[in-house]
CSV table of C-alpha atoms in Angstrom, one decimal:
chain,number,residue,atom,x,y,z
A,13,UNK,CA,7.3,-2.4,-6.9
A,14,UNK,CA,11.1,-2.3,-7.6
A,15,UNK,CA,12.8,-1.4,-10.8
A,16,UNK,CA,12.3,-4.9,-12.3
A,17,UNK,CA,8.6,-4.6,-11.9
A,18,UNK,CA,8.6,-1.1,-13.4
A,19,UNK,CA,10.1,-2.5,-16.5
A,20,UNK,CA,7.1,-4.9,-17.0
A,21,UNK,CA,4.7,-2.0,-17.3
A,22,UNK,CA,6.1,0.0,-20.2
A,23,UNK,CA,3.1,0.0,-22.6
A,24,UNK,CA,1.6,3.4,-22.9
A,25,UNK,CA,-2.2,3.8,-22.6
A,26,UNK,CA,-4.1,4.5,-25.8
A,27,UNK,CA,-6.7,7.2,-25.9
A,28,UNK,CA,-5.4,8.9,-22.7
A,29,UNK,CA,-6.1,12.4,-24.0
A,30,UNK,CA,-5.8,15.1,-21.4
A,31,UNK,CA,-9.1,17.0,-21.4
A,32,UNK,CA,-8.7,18.7,-18.1
A,33,UNK,CA,-5.2,20.3,-17.7
A,34,UNK,CA,-5.7,22.8,-15.0
A,35,UNK,CA,-6.8,22.4,-11.3
A,36,UNK,CA,-10.3,23.0,-10.2
A,37,UNK,CA,-11.1,26.5,-9.0
A,38,UNK,CA,-10.8,26.8,-5.2
A,39,UNK,CA,-14.1,26.2,-3.4
A,40,UNK,CA,-15.2,29.1,-1.3
A,41,UNK,CA,-14.1,27.4,1.9
A,42,UNK,CA,-10.5,27.3,0.6
A,43,UNK,CA,-10.4,30.6,-1.2
A,44,UNK,CA,-8.0,32.0,1.3
A,45,UNK,CA,-5.5,29.2,0.6
A,46,UNK,CA,-3.5,29.4,-2.6
A,47,UNK,CA,-4.1,26.6,-5.1
A,48,UNK,CA,-1.1,24.3,-4.7
A,49,UNK,CA,1.4,23.6,-7.5
A,50,UNK,CA,2.2,19.9,-7.6
A,51,UNK,CA,4.7,17.7,-9.4
A,52,UNK,CA,2.1,15.1,-10.3
A,53,UNK,CA,0.7,14.9,-13.8
A,54,UNK,CA,-2.7,14.1,-12.3
A,55,UNK,CA,-4.1,14.7,-8.9
A,56,UNK,CA,-7.4,14.9,-6.9
A,57,UNK,CA,-8.6,15.7,-3.4
A,58,UNK,CA,-12.1,15.0,-2.1
A,59,UNK,CA,-14.0,15.3,1.2
A,60,UNK,CA,-14.5,11.8,2.6
A,61,UNK,CA,-17.8,12.8,4.2
A,62,UNK,CA,-19.7,13.8,1.0
A,63,UNK,CA,-17.3,13.1,-1.9
A,64,UNK,CA,-17.1,16.8,-2.8
A,65,UNK,CA,-14.2,17.6,-5.0
A,66,UNK,CA,-11.7,20.0,-3.4
A,67,UNK,CA,-8.9,19.9,-6.1
A,68,UNK,CA,-8.4,18.3,-9.5
A,69,UNK,CA,-5.7,18.2,-12.1
A,70,UNK,CA,-6.0,16.3,-15.4
A,71,UNK,CA,-9.2,14.7,-14.2
A,72,UNK,CA,-10.0,12.9,-17.4
A,73,UNK,CA,-6.6,11.5,-18.4
A,74,UNK,CA,-6.3,7.8,-18.0
A,75,UNK,CA,-3.1,6.7,-16.3
A,76,UNK,CA,-1.7,3.5,-15.0
A,77,UNK,CA,-1.9,3.2,-11.2
A,78,UNK,CA,0.8,0.6,-10.3
A,79,UNK,CA,0.3,-0.9,-6.8
A,80,UNK,CA,-2.5,1.5,-5.8
A,81,UNK,CA,-4.4,-1.2,-7.7
A,82,UNK,CA,-4.2,-3.2,-4.4
A,83,UNK,CA,-6.8,-0.8,-2.8
A,84,UNK,CA,-9.4,-2.4,-5.0
A,85,UNK,CA,-8.0,-5.9,-4.3
A,86,UNK,CA,-8.4,-5.2,-0.6
A,87,UNK,CA,-12.0,-3.8,-0.8
A,88,UNK,CA,-13.2,-6.7,-3.1
A,89,UNK,CA,-12.0,-9.1,-0.4
A,90,UNK,CA,-13.5,-7.1,2.4
A,91,UNK,CA,-16.9,-6.7,0.7
A,92,UNK,CA,-17.1,-10.4,-0.2
A,93,UNK,CA,-20.4,-11.7,1.4
A,94,UNK,CA,-19.6,-13.6,4.6
A,95,UNK,CA,-15.9,-13.0,4.4
A,96,UNK,CA,-14.0,-14.6,7.3
A,97,UNK,CA,-10.9,-12.5,8.2
A,98,UNK,CA,-9.6,-15.3,10.4
A,99,UNK,CA,-9.7,-17.8,7.5
A,100,UNK,CA,-6.3,-19.5,7.1
A,101,UNK,CA,-4.6,-19.4,3.7
A,102,UNK,CA,-1.7,-21.7,2.9
A,103,UNK,CA,1.1,-19.9,1.0
A,104,UNK,CA,1.9,-21.7,-2.3
A,105,UNK,CA,5.3,-21.7,-4.0
A,106,UNK,CA,3.8,-20.2,-7.1
A,107,UNK,CA,3.2,-16.9,-5.1
A,108,UNK,CA,6.9,-16.7,-4.4
A,109,UNK,CA,7.8,-17.7,-8.0
A,110,UNK,CA,5.5,-14.9,-9.3
A,111,UNK,CA,7.4,-12.3,-7.2
A,112,UNK,CA,10.8,-13.6,-8.4
A,113,UNK,CA,9.6,-13.8,-12.1
A,114,UNK,CA,8.3,-10.2,-12.0
A,115,UNK,CA,10.8,-8.6,-9.6
A,116,UNK,CA,7.8,-7.6,-7.6
A,117,UNK,CA,7.6,-6.0,-4.2
A,118,UNK,CA,7.1,-8.8,-1.6
A,119,UNK,CA,6.0,-9.5,2.0
A,120,UNK,CA,8.5,-12.5,1.8
A,121,UNK,CA,5.7,-15.0,2.5
A,122,UNK,CA,7.2,-18.5,3.0
A,123,UNK,CA,5.8,-21.5,1.2
A,124,UNK,CA,3.7,-23.7,3.5
A,125,UNK,CA,3.0,-20.9,6.1
A,126,UNK,CA,-0.6,-20.4,7.0
A,127,UNK,CA,-1.7,-16.8,7.4
A,128,UNK,CA,-5.2,-15.3,8.0
A,129,UNK,CA,-7.0,-13.2,5.4
A,130,UNK,CA,-6.5,-10.2,7.8
A,131,UNK,CA,-2.8,-10.8,7.9
A,132,UNK,CA,-2.6,-11.1,4.1
A,133,UNK,CA,-4.4,-7.8,3.7
A,134,UNK,CA,-1.7,-6.2,5.9
A,135,UNK,CA,1.0,-8.0,3.9
A,136,UNK,CA,-0.4,-6.6,0.7
A,137,UNK,CA,-1.1,-3.0,1.9
A,138,UNK,CA,2.0,-2.2,4.0
A,139,UNK,CA,5.1,-3.6,2.2
A,140,UNK,CA,3.0,-3.9,-1.0
A,141,UNK,CA,3.4,-7.6,-1.2
A,142,UNK,CA,2.4,-8.9,-4.6
A,143,UNK,CA,2.8,-12.4,-3.1
A,144,UNK,CA,0.0,-11.5,-0.7
A,145,UNK,CA,-2.1,-10.0,-3.5
A,146,UNK,CA,-1.7,-13.2,-5.5
A,147,UNK,CA,-2.7,-15.3,-2.4
A,148,UNK,CA,-5.9,-13.2,-1.9
A,149,UNK,CA,-6.9,-13.3,-5.6
A,150,UNK,CA,-6.3,-17.1,-5.7
A,151,UNK,CA,-8.4,-17.5,-2.6
A,152,UNK,CA,-11.3,-15.3,-3.4
A,153,UNK,CA,-11.6,-16.0,-7.1
A,154,UNK,CA,-13.5,-19.0,-8.5
A,155,UNK,CA,-12.3,-21.8,-10.8
A,156,UNK,CA,-10.3,-25.0,-10.9
A,157,UNK,CA,-6.9,-23.5,-11.5
A,158,UNK,CA,-5.0,-20.5,-10.1
A,159,UNK,CA,-5.1,-18.8,-13.5
A,160,UNK,CA,-8.9,-19.2,-13.6
A,161,UNK,CA,-9.3,-18.0,-10.1
A,162,UNK,CA,-7.1,-14.9,-10.5
A,163,UNK,CA,-8.9,-14.1,-13.7
A,164,UNK,CA,-12.2,-14.4,-11.9
A,165,UNK,CA,-11.0,-12.2,-9.1
A,166,UNK,CA,-9.9,-9.5,-11.6
A,167,UNK,CA,-13.4,-9.6,-13.0
A,168,UNK,CA,-14.7,-8.9,-9.6
A,169,UNK,CA,-12.4,-5.9,-9.4
A,170,UNK,CA,-13.8,-4.6,-12.7
A,171,UNK,CA,-17.4,-5.3,-11.4
A,172,UNK,CA,-16.6,-3.2,-8.3
A,173,UNK,CA,-15.4,-0.3,-10.5
A,174,UNK,CA,-18.6,-0.6,-12.5
A,175,UNK,CA,-20.7,-0.7,-9.3
A,176,UNK,CA,-19.2,2.7,-8.3
A,177,UNK,CA,-19.8,4.2,-11.8
A,178,UNK,CA,-16.1,4.4,-12.7
A,179,UNK,CA,-16.2,4.4,-16.5
A,180,UNK,CA,-12.5,5.3,-17.0
A,181,UNK,CA,-11.1,2.6,-14.7
A,182,UNK,CA,-10.0,-0.9,-15.8
A,183,UNK,CA,-8.1,-3.7,-14.2
A,184,UNK,CA,-6.1,-6.5,-15.9
A,185,UNK,CA,-4.1,-7.2,-12.8
A,186,UNK,CA,-4.6,-8.0,-9.1
A,187,UNK,CA,-1.5,-6.1,-8.0
A,188,UNK,CA,-0.8,-3.4,-10.7
A,189,UNK,CA,1.8,-5.4,-12.7
A,190,UNK,CA,0.4,-4.9,-16.2
A,191,UNK,CA,2.3,-6.1,-19.3
A,192,UNK,CA,-0.5,-5.0,-21.6
A,193,UNK,CA,-1.2,-1.7,-20.0
A,194,UNK,CA,-4.9,-2.2,-19.5
A,195,UNK,CA,-4.7,-1.3,-15.8
A,196,UNK,CA,-5.6,2.3,-15.6
A,197,UNK,CA,-7.8,4.9,-13.9
A,198,UNK,CA,-8.2,8.7,-13.6
A,199,UNK,CA,-7.4,10.8,-10.5
A,200,UNK,CA,-11.1,11.4,-9.5
A,201,UNK,CA,-12.1,7.7,-10.1
A,202,UNK,CA,-9.2,6.4,-8.1
A,203,UNK,CA,-10.1,8.8,-5.3
A,204,UNK,CA,-13.7,7.6,-5.5
A,205,UNK,CA,-12.5,4.0,-5.2
A,206,UNK,CA,-10.3,4.9,-2.2
A,207,UNK,CA,-13.2,6.8,-0.6
A,208,UNK,CA,-15.3,3.6,-0.9
A,209,UNK,CA,-12.5,1.5,0.6
A,210,UNK,CA,-11.9,4.0,3.4
A,211,UNK,CA,-15.5,3.6,4.5
A,212,UNK,CA,-14.5,0.1,5.8
A,213,UNK,CA,-13.3,0.2,9.4
A,214,UNK,CA,-11.1,-2.9,8.8
A,215,UNK,CA,-9.5,-1.2,5.8
A,216,UNK,CA,-8.8,1.9,7.8
A,217,UNK,CA,-7.3,-0.1,10.6
A,218,UNK,CA,-5.0,-1.9,8.2
A,219,UNK,CA,-3.7,1.1,6.2
A,220,UNK,CA,-3.1,3.6,9.1
A,221,UNK,CA,-0.2,1.8,10.8
A,222,UNK,CA,3.5,2.3,10.0
A,223,UNK,CA,4.3,-1.3,10.8
A,224,UNK,CA,2.6,-4.6,11.6
A,225,UNK,CA,3.7,-7.9,13.2
A,226,UNK,CA,1.9,-11.2,12.2
A,227,UNK,CA,2.4,-14.6,13.8
A,228,UNK,CA,1.9,-17.4,11.2
A,229,UNK,CA,2.0,-21.1,11.5
A,230,UNK,CA,4.7,-22.9,9.5
A,231,UNK,CA,4.3,-26.2,7.6
A,232,UNK,CA,6.0,-27.9,10.6
A,233,UNK,CA,3.6,-26.4,13.2
A,234,UNK,CA,6.1,-23.8,14.4
A,235,UNK,CA,5.4,-20.1,14.6
A,236,UNK,CA,7.0,-17.5,12.3
A,237,UNK,CA,6.7,-13.8,13.0
A,238,UNK,CA,6.6,-11.5,10.1
A,239,UNK,CA,7.2,-7.7,10.5
A,240,UNK,CA,6.1,-5.5,7.7
A,241,UNK,CA,6.7,-1.7,7.3
A,242,UNK,CA,4.3,0.6,5.5
A,243,UNK,CA,5.8,2.1,2.3
A,244,UNK,CA,3.6,5.2,2.8
A,245,UNK,CA,6.0,7.7,4.3
A,246,UNK,CA,3.3,10.2,4.8
A,247,UNK,CA,2.3,8.2,7.9
A,248,UNK,CA,4.1,9.5,10.9
A,249,UNK,CA,5.2,12.6,8.9
A,250,UNK,CA,2.1,14.6,8.2
A,251,UNK,CA,-0.2,15.4,11.1
A,252,UNK,CA,-3.4,13.3,10.9
A,253,UNK,CA,-2.2,11.1,8.0
A,254,UNK,CA,-4.0,7.7,8.2
A,255,UNK,CA,-3.6,6.0,4.8
A,256,UNK,CA,-3.6,4.7,2.1
A,257,UNK,CA,-1.3,3.2,-0.5
A,258,UNK,CA,1.9,3.8,-2.6
A,259,UNK,CA,2.6,2.5,-6.1
A,260,UNK,CA,5.4,2.8,-8.6
A,261,UNK,CA,5.8,1.6,-12.2
A,262,UNK,CA,7.6,2.6,-15.4
A,263,UNK,CA,4.4,3.7,-17.2
A,264,UNK,CA,2.7,4.8,-14.0
A,265,UNK,CA,5.6,6.7,-12.3
A,266,UNK,CA,5.4,7.3,-8.6
A,267,UNK,CA,1.8,7.2,-7.3
A,268,UNK,CA,0.2,7.8,-4.0
A,269,UNK,CA,-3.3,7.5,-2.6
A,270,UNK,CA,-3.5,9.2,0.7
A,271,UNK,CA,-5.9,10.3,3.5
A,272,UNK,CA,-5.7,12.4,6.6
A,273,UNK,CA,-8.1,13.3,9.4
A,274,UNK,CA,-8.1,16.3,11.7
A,275,UNK,CA,-11.0,16.7,14.0
A,276,UNK,CA,-14.1,15.7,12.2
A,277,UNK,CA,-12.7,16.4,8.7
A,278,UNK,CA,-11.2,13.7,6.5
A,279,UNK,CA,-9.8,14.2,3.1
A,280,UNK,CA,-8.8,11.5,0.6
A,281,UNK,CA,-6.5,12.3,-2.3
A,282,UNK,CA,-4.6,10.9,-5.3
A,283,UNK,CA,-1.4,11.9,-7.1
A,284,UNK,CA,-0.4,10.0,-10.2
A,285,UNK,CA,3.0,10.1,-12.0
A,286,UNK,CA,4.2,12.3,-9.2
A,287,UNK,CA,8.0,12.7,-8.8
A,288,UNK,CA,7.5,14.4,-5.4
A,289,UNK,CA,4.4,12.4,-4.4
A,290,UNK,CA,4.6,12.8,-0.6
A,291,UNK,CA,5.1,16.5,-0.7
A,292,UNK,CA,2.4,16.8,-3.3
A,293,UNK,CA,0.0,14.9,-1.0
A,294,UNK,CA,1.0,17.2,1.9
A,295,UNK,CA,0.3,20.3,-0.2
A,296,UNK,CA,-3.1,19.0,-1.2
A,297,UNK,CA,-4.0,18.1,2.3
A,298,UNK,CA,-2.9,21.6,3.5
A,299,UNK,CA,-5.1,23.0,0.8
A,300,UNK,CA,-8.0,21.1,2.3
A,301,UNK,CA,-7.3,21.8,5.9
A,302,UNK,CA,-6.1,25.4,5.4
A,303,UNK,CA,-2.8,24.6,7.0
A,304,UNK,CA,1.0,24.9,6.2
A,305,UNK,CA,2.2,21.6,7.4
A,306,UNK,CA,4.0,20.7,4.2
A,307,UNK,CA,6.5,23.5,4.6
A,308,UNK,CA,8.1,21.9,7.6
A,309,UNK,CA,7.3,18.2,7.1
A,310,UNK,CA,10.1,15.7,7.5
A,311,UNK,CA,9.4,12.4,6.0
A,312,UNK,CA,9.6,9.2,8.0
A,313,UNK,CA,12.5,6.9,7.0
A,314,UNK,CA,12.0,3.3,6.2
A,315,UNK,CA,14.3,0.7,8.0
A,316,UNK,CA,17.2,-0.7,6.1
A,317,UNK,CA,16.0,-3.7,4.1
A,318,UNK,CA,12.3,-2.7,4.1
A,319,UNK,CA,10.4,-2.8,0.9
A,320,UNK,CA,10.1,0.3,-1.2
A,321,UNK,CA,7.2,1.0,-3.6
């Protein structure tokens, strides 16, 4: 999200008392590696294989999560019974109007273009397109109006959180733009949601790439090629990085949900309200892998004009 979006999410959470202020003690397997110091107000790292906690900071403090919300949007779509990833969706002007009205990050989807569900997932997860998130919520929700359908879709997001036993997670938004502030989670619960999403092969394929090209059919029958760049600078910078999603908001601060695989080991992590989110993520992954990659990591640059989130 850009600055305009961040201004829409200024309401502080109520009842967000920090009950866990210090990191978890290092598990025996990581005892030789110093517990990292991170800029994030909240953070978590888990083992993808068994969900075991490796690191935690401010585990019970509820925080807004900005566009990392889109992880849940994606997995709700992908776990819809009988979902057809090749289904064509026509882009409505209201999706573009929503982006303009909120100053939201965008995939610059053009009115009348037809994109597949698979393409829309990439448009949402790479450049953090809120227009794509709106299109998916409108398509996979139920009701006679777009407002009813998006409300229905958000209910499905909350049902997904309940299914996973996430008692400190709530959604009032399909993309993280939350005027009321009732779009929050905790570091371990967001990590658990990300672990669930990362178990989907399609999800993994979408979030691991630094860029993606999509050919869409325009309203006149011509072909338009979209090119989207992944806002997650950890990709291509940290050895083994393969996901997952950025997010930024005034109340949320800079956020990152991340993953990396080396050999047979995969770690999934979260940093919330993290001024130095990419280096924080690299430090936590180093803690998991017992490596020192963060010390020499050089972040990938985004092309001029690419979305930032």
